[in-house]
Amino acid sequence: MIDAKTILNRCDALANQSSTRTGIERVYLSPEHAAVNLQAGHWMQEAGMTTWMDAAGNQRGRLEGATPGLPTLLLGSHLDTVPNAGRFDGILGVMLAIAVVDRLRESDATLPFAIDVLAFGDEEGTRFGTALLGSRAVAGTWDDQWWTLADKSGTTLREAFVEFGLDPAKVGDAAYRSDDVVGYLEAHIEQGPYLEEADLPLAVVSSIAGARRFALTMTGEAGHAGGVPFHRRHDALAGASEVVLAVEQLAREAGAIATVGRLQAFPGGVNVIPGRVEFSLDLRAETDDVRDAVWAQIQDVAAEICTRRGLAFADEQTHGAPAVVAAPHLRDVIRAGITATTGEPDPMVLFSKAGHDAMAVADLTDWAMLFIRNGRGGISHHPDETVTEADVAVALDAFEAAVRAYAATYAA
Ligand SMILES: [Zn+2]
């Protein structure tokens, strides 16, 4: 039987499949991708699954239910990484899913649905700049405009498909029909500090925040740093700085998350008053309503700053995605799995600030997620990403209990 130690050993083994010698980097349709598919497929077979690689390069394994051909519960996560990655983001979820199937088969559970384990080939978007390609293919939301996306060496997505042995014309075959699936469950490290701060191993995910990103510009008047007195200045950077602090305060008060990650002053001379500042904003919250209300407040504050300082503020949205909300009945299933394992009657609920495959699968079917504590303040997308064997053990028990809880309610 697969235990937590085995799962951690498997995460270590997959971490060796990297295109870089220092740190882990494993991108979509690369030789390393092929290698981890092969390895994961082998473990799926050991767990009693029939296996195949789908038309988008995702590795899949299937365990039939009580009778062959029943509608299917999907369990999955991703095997690709960001540059200089940790070894658990995505990978742990796939290893847990395989272990759950192994346990169900060993116990001769008769399930009212089949289970497909999905090891997605692209979640991070590291190679082609567009994320969730694997899960979007599965969800049937593949966009043919992506074929001309190119990686940094100029190879297009279409060429990469062919090099990987896939037929671009057949990518639609990777999609399920929504009538054939009964839901999607994903286990994933939290990638944040909340579980660690609460001293808890597991949480139920309520939603995945949809980010809005903006290119912001504050325009004032450039002038001589010595010659222009304060009362005549229209300093774009001083005004933008007020906006930056307001962004932090307003988001904090609303329970949202906001970041100004880039800021540049023009003309950028040490003895020139900044006449223009270009800066970015990334804004996320549990619901779109909360997020959009914070954005409206930010705009109000920016307008007030402009009036007071004689500046002009402009904004352009560069990215927008809606929050996706977990299905209540599958949230209950995850909650039941945690309660059955930890005895905690009211498990912690978190919304995800990071994107996940579930966002794409949400277009196909109902979904829910289990979050697992990762230590060191929840550091992720970093080689220091870590989980404990004890937490993996309770996560495995809870994920299995969740699938069994769903089987019980689905059959009823
Ligand atoms: Zn991930």
Short mmCIF file of C-alpha atoms and ligand atoms in Angstrom, two decimals:
data_model
loop_
_atom_site.label_atom_id
_atom_site.label_comp_id
_atom_site.label_asym_id
_atom_site.label_seq_id
_atom_site.Cartn_x
_atom_site.Cartn_y
_atom_site.Cartn_z
CA MET A 1 0.00 0.00 0.00
CA ILE A 2 1.19 3.51 -0.80
CA ASP A 3 1.88 5.54 2.35
CA ALA A 4 3.01 9.11 2.94
CA LYS A 5 6.66 8.12 2.84
CA THR A 6 6.20 6.54 -0.59
CA ILE A 7 4.44 9.66 -1.82
CA LEU A 8 7.32 11.87 -0.66
CA ASN A 9 9.83 9.51 -2.28
CA ARG A 10 7.87 9.76 -5.54
CA CYS A 11 7.89 13.58 -5.37
CA ASP A 12 11.68 13.35 -4.91
CA ALA A 13 11.99 11.00 -7.88
CA LEU A 14 10.01 13.32 -10.17
CA ALA A 15 12.09 16.29 -9.00
CA ASN A 16 15.06 14.66 -10.76
CA GLN A 17 13.32 15.19 -14.10
CA SER A 18 14.48 18.73 -14.71
CA SER A 19 15.83 20.64 -17.68
CA THR A 20 18.18 22.51 -15.33
CA ARG A 21 20.86 21.00 -13.12
CA THR A 22 20.23 23.42 -10.28
CA GLY A 23 16.62 23.86 -9.24
CA ILE A 24 13.68 22.12 -10.91
CA GLU A 25 12.23 23.22 -14.23
CA ARG A 26 9.90 21.00 -16.20
CA VAL A 27 7.81 22.55 -18.92
CA TYR A 28 5.01 21.42 -21.20
CA LEU A 29 5.89 19.04 -24.06
CA SER A 30 9.55 18.75 -23.04
CA PRO A 31 11.64 15.56 -22.70
CA GLU A 32 11.22 15.90 -18.92
CA HIS A 33 7.46 16.07 -19.39
CA ALA A 34 7.58 12.80 -21.33
CA ALA A 35 9.72 11.22 -18.59
CA VAL A 36 7.36 12.12 -15.73
CA ASN A 37 4.35 10.97 -17.77
CA LEU A 38 6.04 7.61 -18.23
CA GLN A 39 6.86 7.35 -14.52
CA ALA A 40 3.43 8.50 -13.34
CA GLY A 41 1.81 6.13 -15.83
CA HIS A 42 3.83 3.28 -14.35
CA TRP A 43 2.64 4.13 -10.83
CA MET A 44 -0.94 4.40 -12.11
CA GLN A 45 -0.66 0.89 -13.56
CA GLU A 46 0.68 -0.40 -10.24
CA ALA A 47 -2.40 1.10 -8.61
CA GLY A 48 -4.61 -0.95 -10.93
CA MET A 49 -5.42 1.69 -13.52
CA THR A 50 -5.45 1.46 -17.27
CA THR A 51 -3.31 4.30 -18.59
CA TRP A 52 -2.84 6.48 -21.61
CA MET A 53 -1.55 9.86 -22.66
CA ASP A 54 -4.36 12.04 -23.94
CA ALA A 55 -4.41 14.20 -27.07
CA ALA A 56 -2.98 17.21 -25.19
CA GLY A 57 -0.11 15.33 -23.53
CA ASN A 58 -1.78 14.84 -20.14
CA GLN A 59 -1.08 11.47 -18.50
CA ARG A 60 -4.23 9.67 -17.44
CA GLY A 61 -5.18 6.56 -15.53
CA ARG A 62 -8.61 5.01 -15.09
CA LEU A 63 -10.16 2.78 -12.46
CA GLU A 64 -13.58 1.48 -13.46
CA GLY A 65 -16.44 1.60 -10.98
CA ALA A 66 -18.85 -1.19 -10.06
CA THR A 67 -19.55 -1.72 -13.75
CA PRO A 68 -17.42 -0.58 -16.70
CA GLY A 69 -18.25 2.69 -18.42
CA LEU A 70 -19.88 4.54 -15.52
CA PRO A 71 -19.69 8.35 -15.39
CA THR A 72 -16.34 9.48 -14.06
CA LEU A 73 -15.00 11.31 -11.04
CA LEU A 74 -11.86 13.23 -11.98
CA LEU A 75 -8.95 13.50 -9.53
CA GLY A 76 -5.98 15.54 -10.66
CA SER A 77 -3.33 18.19 -10.57
CA HIS A 78 -0.27 19.10 -12.64
CA LEU A 79 3.24 17.76 -13.21
CA ASP A 80 4.77 20.85 -14.85
CA THR A 81 6.67 23.50 -12.90
CA VAL A 82 7.73 27.11 -12.85
CA PRO A 83 11.47 27.87 -13.22
CA ASN A 84 13.47 27.07 -10.07
CA ALA A 85 10.45 25.29 -8.64
CA GLY A 86 9.71 23.29 -5.53
CA ARG A 87 8.83 19.59 -5.74
CA PHE A 88 5.27 19.58 -4.39
CA ASP A 89 3.26 22.25 -6.23
CA GLY A 90 0.91 20.15 -8.39
CA ILE A 91 3.00 16.99 -8.15
CA LEU A 92 1.83 16.14 -4.63
CA GLY A 93 -1.80 16.29 -5.77
CA VAL A 94 -1.17 13.79 -8.56
CA MET A 95 0.71 11.44 -6.23
CA LEU A 96 -2.13 11.63 -3.66
CA ALA A 97 -4.72 10.87 -6.34
CA ILE A 98 -2.81 7.76 -7.45
CA ALA A 99 -2.48 6.64 -3.82
CA VAL A 100 -6.21 7.10 -3.20
CA VAL A 101 -7.03 4.91 -6.20
CA ASP A 102 -4.56 2.32 -4.96
CA ARG A 103 -6.31 2.21 -1.58
CA LEU A 104 -9.78 2.02 -3.09
CA ARG A 105 -8.75 -0.87 -5.30
CA GLU A 106 -6.98 -2.70 -2.45
CA SER A 107 -10.10 -2.44 -0.31
CA ASP A 108 -12.27 -3.73 -3.18
CA ALA A 109 -14.49 -0.67 -2.85
CA THR A 110 -17.44 -0.83 -5.24
CA LEU A 111 -17.81 2.68 -6.55
CA PRO A 112 -20.89 4.18 -8.21
CA PHE A 113 -18.56 6.02 -10.61
CA ALA A 114 -15.28 5.42 -12.40
CA ILE A 115 -12.22 7.44 -11.39
CA ASP A 116 -9.84 9.08 -13.84
CA VAL A 117 -6.59 10.43 -12.45
CA LEU A 118 -5.39 13.37 -14.52
CA ALA A 119 -1.75 14.46 -14.46
CA PHE A 120 -1.92 17.73 -16.33
CA GLY A 121 1.01 18.65 -18.56
CA ASP A 122 0.64 22.41 -18.32
CA GLU A 123 -0.78 24.45 -15.49
CA GLU A 124 1.91 27.04 -14.93
CA GLY A 125 2.22 28.33 -18.49
CA THR A 126 6.01 28.50 -18.10
CA ARG A 127 6.83 27.55 -21.68
CA PHE A 128 4.20 29.32 -23.78
CA GLY A 129 3.11 32.11 -21.44
CA THR A 130 -0.50 30.95 -21.38
CA ALA A 131 -1.44 28.86 -18.38
CA LEU A 132 -3.73 25.83 -17.91
CA LEU A 133 -3.25 24.42 -21.41
CA GLY A 134 -3.56 20.80 -20.21
CA SER A 135 -6.67 21.35 -18.13
CA ARG A 136 -8.28 23.56 -20.75
CA ALA A 137 -7.92 20.78 -23.30
CA VAL A 138 -9.64 18.41 -20.86
CA ALA A 139 -12.39 20.95 -20.20
CA GLY A 140 -13.00 21.39 -23.94
CA THR A 141 -12.05 25.08 -23.90
CA TRP A 142 -8.96 24.83 -26.09
CA ASP A 143 -8.47 27.96 -28.18
CA ASP A 144 -7.01 27.50 -31.68
CA GLN A 145 -5.38 30.93 -31.41
CA TRP A 146 -2.85 29.32 -29.06
CA TRP A 147 -1.24 27.27 -31.85
CA THR A 148 0.99 30.17 -32.85
CA LEU A 149 2.21 30.89 -29.30
CA ALA A 150 5.99 30.46 -29.26
CA ASP A 151 8.45 29.56 -26.52
CA LYS A 152 11.64 31.54 -25.98
CA SER A 153 13.50 29.58 -28.65
CA GLY A 154 10.77 30.33 -31.21
CA THR A 155 9.15 26.89 -31.26
CA THR A 156 5.40 27.25 -31.67
CA LEU A 157 2.87 25.28 -29.66
CA ARG A 158 1.87 23.51 -32.87
CA GLU A 159 5.48 22.47 -33.54
CA ALA A 160 5.94 21.37 -29.94
CA PHE A 161 2.84 19.15 -30.23
CA VAL A 162 4.28 17.42 -33.28
CA GLU A 163 7.74 17.04 -31.69
CA PHE A 164 6.04 15.42 -28.68
CA GLY A 165 4.28 12.94 -30.94
CA LEU A 166 0.85 14.56 -30.69
CA ASP A 167 -1.49 15.48 -33.53
CA PRO A 168 -2.68 19.10 -33.21
CA ALA A 169 -5.79 18.26 -35.24
CA LYS A 170 -6.86 15.78 -32.56
CA VAL A 171 -6.55 18.02 -29.47
CA GLY A 172 -10.34 18.07 -29.16
CA ASP A 173 -10.22 14.36 -28.30
CA ALA A 174 -8.78 15.30 -24.89
CA ALA A 175 -12.08 16.88 -23.85
CA TYR A 176 -14.71 15.13 -21.79
CA ARG A 177 -18.41 15.53 -22.41
CA SER A 178 -19.86 17.07 -19.26
CA ASP A 179 -22.50 14.31 -19.11
CA ASP A 180 -19.70 11.77 -18.66
CA VAL A 181 -18.16 13.33 -15.54
CA VAL A 182 -19.50 13.68 -12.00
CA GLY A 183 -17.02 16.21 -10.64
CA TYR A 184 -13.38 17.11 -10.12
CA LEU A 185 -11.42 16.96 -6.86
CA GLU A 186 -7.90 18.31 -6.47
CA ALA A 187 -5.47 18.21 -3.55
CA HIS A 188 -2.80 20.91 -3.57
CA ILE A 189 -0.37 22.60 -1.21
CA GLU A 190 -1.73 25.86 0.14
CA GLN A 191 1.11 28.06 -1.16
CA GLY A 192 0.39 30.45 1.69
CA PRO A 193 0.87 30.74 5.45
CA TYR A 194 -2.68 30.47 6.78
CA LEU A 195 -2.69 26.76 7.70
CA GLU A 196 0.72 27.05 9.31
CA GLU A 197 -0.40 30.08 11.30
CA ALA A 198 -3.52 28.19 12.45
CA ASP A 199 -1.47 25.08 13.26
CA LEU A 200 -3.72 22.93 11.06
CA PRO A 201 -2.79 20.43 8.31
CA LEU A 202 -5.79 20.75 5.97
CA ALA A 203 -8.38 23.20 4.68
CA VAL A 204 -11.39 23.26 2.37
CA VAL A 205 -11.07 25.66 -0.58
CA SER A 206 -14.06 27.96 -1.05
CA SER A 207 -13.08 29.66 -4.30
CA ILE A 208 -10.15 30.52 -6.51
CA ALA A 209 -9.66 34.24 -6.74
CA GLY A 210 -9.79 35.77 -10.18
CA ALA A 211 -7.13 38.41 -10.65
CA ARG A 212 -7.58 41.72 -12.39
CA ARG A 213 -4.43 43.45 -13.55
CA PHE A 214 -4.08 47.05 -14.56
CA ALA A 215 -1.49 49.27 -16.20
CA LEU A 216 -1.72 52.56 -14.32
CA THR A 217 -0.32 55.93 -15.29
CA MET A 218 0.00 59.04 -13.15
CA THR A 219 0.80 62.15 -15.15
CA GLY A 220 2.06 65.43 -13.69
CA GLU A 221 4.64 67.89 -14.81
CA ALA A 222 8.39 67.38 -15.03
CA GLY A 223 10.62 70.21 -13.87
CA HIS A 224 13.92 71.20 -12.32
CA ALA A 225 14.50 69.53 -8.94
CA GLY A 226 16.05 72.72 -7.64
CA GLY A 227 14.08 75.37 -9.48
CA VAL A 228 10.43 74.40 -8.86
CA PRO A 229 9.14 75.14 -5.32
CA PHE A 230 6.81 72.64 -3.68
CA HIS A 231 3.69 74.78 -4.06
CA ARG A 232 4.12 74.77 -7.85
CA ARG A 233 4.95 71.08 -8.26
CA HIS A 234 2.85 68.37 -9.87
CA ASP A 235 5.04 65.43 -8.85
CA ALA A 236 3.68 62.27 -10.48
CA LEU A 237 5.74 59.98 -8.26
CA ALA A 238 4.62 61.58 -5.01
CA GLY A 239 1.00 61.14 -6.20
CA ALA A 240 1.57 57.57 -7.39
CA SER A 241 3.16 56.77 -4.03
CA GLU A 242 -0.02 57.84 -2.27
CA VAL A 243 -1.97 55.52 -4.57
CA VAL A 244 0.39 52.63 -3.76
CA LEU A 245 -0.19 53.06 -0.03
CA ALA A 246 -3.95 53.42 -0.54
CA VAL A 247 -3.96 50.17 -2.55
CA GLU A 248 -2.39 48.35 0.38
CA GLN A 249 -4.71 49.86 2.96
CA LEU A 250 -7.97 49.45 1.02
CA ALA A 251 -7.25 45.85 0.01
CA ARG A 252 -6.25 45.00 3.54
CA GLU A 253 -9.42 46.45 5.01
CA ALA A 254 -11.55 44.48 2.53
CA GLY A 255 -9.75 41.15 3.03
CA ALA A 256 -8.50 41.30 -0.55
CA ILE A 257 -4.94 41.00 -1.85
CA ALA A 258 -3.36 43.70 -3.97
CA THR A 259 0.15 44.26 -5.24
CA VAL A 260 1.95 47.00 -7.09
CA GLY A 261 4.83 44.98 -8.46
CA ARG A 262 6.30 47.37 -10.97
CA LEU A 263 6.75 51.12 -10.91
CA GLN A 264 8.79 53.37 -13.16
CA ALA A 265 9.24 57.14 -13.00
CA PHE A 266 9.88 59.26 -16.10
CA PRO A 267 12.05 60.89 -17.22
CA GLY A 268 13.95 59.22 -14.39
CA GLY A 269 16.63 61.83 -13.72
CA VAL A 270 18.01 62.36 -10.22
CA ASN A 271 17.53 66.10 -10.58
CA VAL A 272 14.19 66.05 -12.41
CA ILE A 273 10.73 66.08 -10.83
CA PRO A 274 8.93 62.97 -12.16
CA GLY A 275 6.44 64.02 -14.81
CA ARG A 276 4.94 60.59 -15.38
CA VAL A 277 4.82 57.30 -13.49
CA GLU A 278 3.76 53.99 -14.95
CA PHE A 279 2.89 51.27 -12.45
CA SER A 280 1.07 47.97 -12.25
CA LEU A 281 -1.70 46.63 -10.05
CA ASP A 282 -2.65 43.00 -9.41
CA LEU A 283 -5.90 42.68 -7.45
CA ARG A 284 -7.52 39.49 -6.10
CA ALA A 285 -10.28 38.58 -3.64
CA GLU A 286 -12.49 35.70 -2.61
CA THR A 287 -15.34 37.04 -4.74
CA ASP A 288 -15.46 39.31 -7.77
CA ASP A 289 -17.75 41.68 -5.87
CA VAL A 290 -15.19 42.28 -3.13
CA ARG A 291 -12.40 42.67 -5.68
CA ASP A 292 -14.35 45.11 -7.85
CA ALA A 293 -15.44 47.17 -4.83
CA VAL A 294 -11.80 47.60 -3.81
CA TRP A 295 -10.93 48.68 -7.34
CA ALA A 296 -13.72 51.30 -7.26
CA GLN A 297 -12.35 52.63 -3.96
CA ILE A 298 -8.84 52.80 -5.40
CA GLN A 299 -10.14 54.81 -8.33
CA ASP A 300 -11.92 57.22 -5.96
CA VAL A 301 -8.77 57.74 -3.91
CA ALA A 302 -6.69 58.26 -7.06
CA ALA A 303 -9.17 60.90 -8.25
CA GLU A 304 -8.94 62.71 -4.91
CA ILE A 305 -5.12 62.63 -5.04
CA CYS A 306 -5.18 64.01 -8.59
CA THR A 307 -7.48 66.88 -7.62
CA ARG A 308 -5.32 67.79 -4.66
CA ARG A 309 -2.00 67.55 -6.52
CA GLY A 310 -2.96 68.66 -10.01
CA LEU A 311 -2.28 65.26 -11.59
CA ALA A 312 -4.04 63.00 -14.08
CA PHE A 313 -4.66 59.29 -13.52
CA ALA A 314 -5.30 56.72 -16.23
CA ASP A 315 -5.93 53.00 -15.98
CA GLU A 316 -6.07 50.19 -18.49
CA GLN A 317 -7.08 46.64 -17.58
CA THR A 318 -4.54 44.18 -18.99
CA HIS A 319 -5.96 40.96 -17.56
CA GLY A 320 -9.22 39.90 -15.98
CA ALA A 321 -10.49 36.53 -14.84
CA PRO A 322 -13.58 35.79 -12.78
CA ALA A 323 -13.32 34.02 -9.45
CA VAL A 324 -14.48 30.41 -9.66
CA VAL A 325 -16.46 29.03 -6.76
CA ALA A 326 -16.32 25.46 -5.48
CA ALA A 327 -19.56 23.46 -5.72
CA PRO A 328 -21.24 23.37 -2.27
CA HIS A 329 -21.94 19.63 -2.42
CA LEU A 330 -18.31 18.84 -3.24
CA ARG A 331 -17.04 21.28 -0.61
CA ASP A 332 -19.11 19.23 1.82
CA VAL A 333 -17.39 16.09 0.56
CA ILE A 334 -13.93 17.58 1.21
CA ARG A 335 -15.10 18.82 4.60
CA ALA A 336 -16.40 15.34 5.46
CA GLY A 337 -13.05 13.86 4.45
CA ILE A 338 -11.15 16.23 6.74
CA THR A 339 -13.55 15.69 9.64
CA ALA A 340 -13.39 11.92 9.30
CA THR A 341 -9.59 12.09 9.44
CA THR A 342 -8.74 14.83 11.92
CA GLY A 343 -11.90 14.86 14.07
CA GLU A 344 -12.15 18.61 13.42
CA PRO A 345 -15.92 19.24 13.15
CA ASP A 346 -15.52 22.59 11.41
CA PRO A 347 -12.44 22.50 9.15
CA MET A 348 -10.73 25.69 8.09
CA VAL A 349 -11.99 27.26 4.87
CA LEU A 350 -9.62 29.24 2.65
CA PHE A 351 -9.95 30.89 -0.72
CA SER A 352 -7.07 30.31 -3.09
CA LYS A 353 -5.09 33.37 -4.07
CA ALA A 354 -3.22 31.38 -6.73
CA GLY A 355 -4.62 29.80 -9.89
CA HIS A 356 -5.18 26.05 -10.22
CA ASP A 357 -6.28 23.49 -12.81
CA ALA A 358 -9.68 23.51 -11.11
CA MET A 359 -10.23 26.97 -12.65
CA ALA A 360 -10.18 25.43 -16.11
CA VAL A 361 -12.04 22.25 -15.16
CA ALA A 362 -14.77 24.48 -13.66
CA ASP A 363 -15.98 25.03 -17.25
CA LEU A 364 -16.60 21.27 -17.52
CA THR A 365 -17.93 20.15 -14.16
CA ASP A 366 -18.37 20.88 -10.44
CA TRP A 367 -15.14 20.99 -8.45
CA ALA A 368 -13.69 21.23 -4.97
CA MET A 369 -10.17 21.33 -3.54
CA LEU A 370 -8.28 20.17 -0.47
CA PHE A 371 -5.45 22.41 0.72
CA ILE A 372 -2.43 20.93 2.50
CA ARG A 373 -0.17 22.94 4.78
CA ASN A 374 3.25 23.71 3.36
CA GLY A 375 5.79 24.91 5.87
CA ARG A 376 8.25 27.79 6.11
CA GLY A 377 5.48 30.36 5.88
CA GLY A 378 3.89 28.61 2.92
CA ILE A 379 6.76 29.39 0.57
CA SER A 380 6.10 28.03 -2.93
CA HIS A 381 7.40 28.40 -6.48
CA HIS A 382 10.74 28.11 -4.70
CA PRO A 383 13.19 25.26 -3.98
CA ASP A 384 12.42 25.61 -0.24
CA GLU A 385 8.81 24.45 -0.76
CA THR A 386 8.17 21.79 1.89
CA VAL A 387 5.53 19.49 3.40
CA THR A 388 5.79 17.08 6.32
CA GLU A 389 5.27 13.34 6.11
CA ALA A 390 2.65 13.64 8.87
CA ASP A 391 0.66 16.18 6.88
CA VAL A 392 0.86 14.07 3.72
CA ALA A 393 -0.44 11.12 5.75
CA VAL A 394 -3.53 13.01 6.96
CA ALA A 395 -4.03 14.49 3.50
CA LEU A 396 -4.06 11.00 1.99
CA ASP A 397 -6.55 9.76 4.57
CA ALA A 398 -8.76 12.82 4.10
CA PHE A 399 -8.66 12.69 0.29
CA GLU A 400 -9.60 9.01 0.35
CA ALA A 401 -12.37 9.68 2.88
CA ALA A 402 -13.66 12.50 0.68
CA VAL A 403 -13.92 10.20 -2.35
CA ARG A 404 -15.70 7.60 -0.22
CA ALA A 405 -18.04 10.29 1.15
CA TYR A 406 -18.88 11.34 -2.39
CA ALA A 407 -19.46 7.72 -3.41
CA ALA A 408 -21.91 7.35 -0.50
CA THR A 409 -23.89 10.52 -1.31
CA TYR A 410 -23.75 9.89 -5.08
CA ALA A 411 -25.14 6.38 -4.70
CA ALA A 412 -27.91 7.54 -2.36
ZN ZN B 1 0.05 24.24 -8.70
#
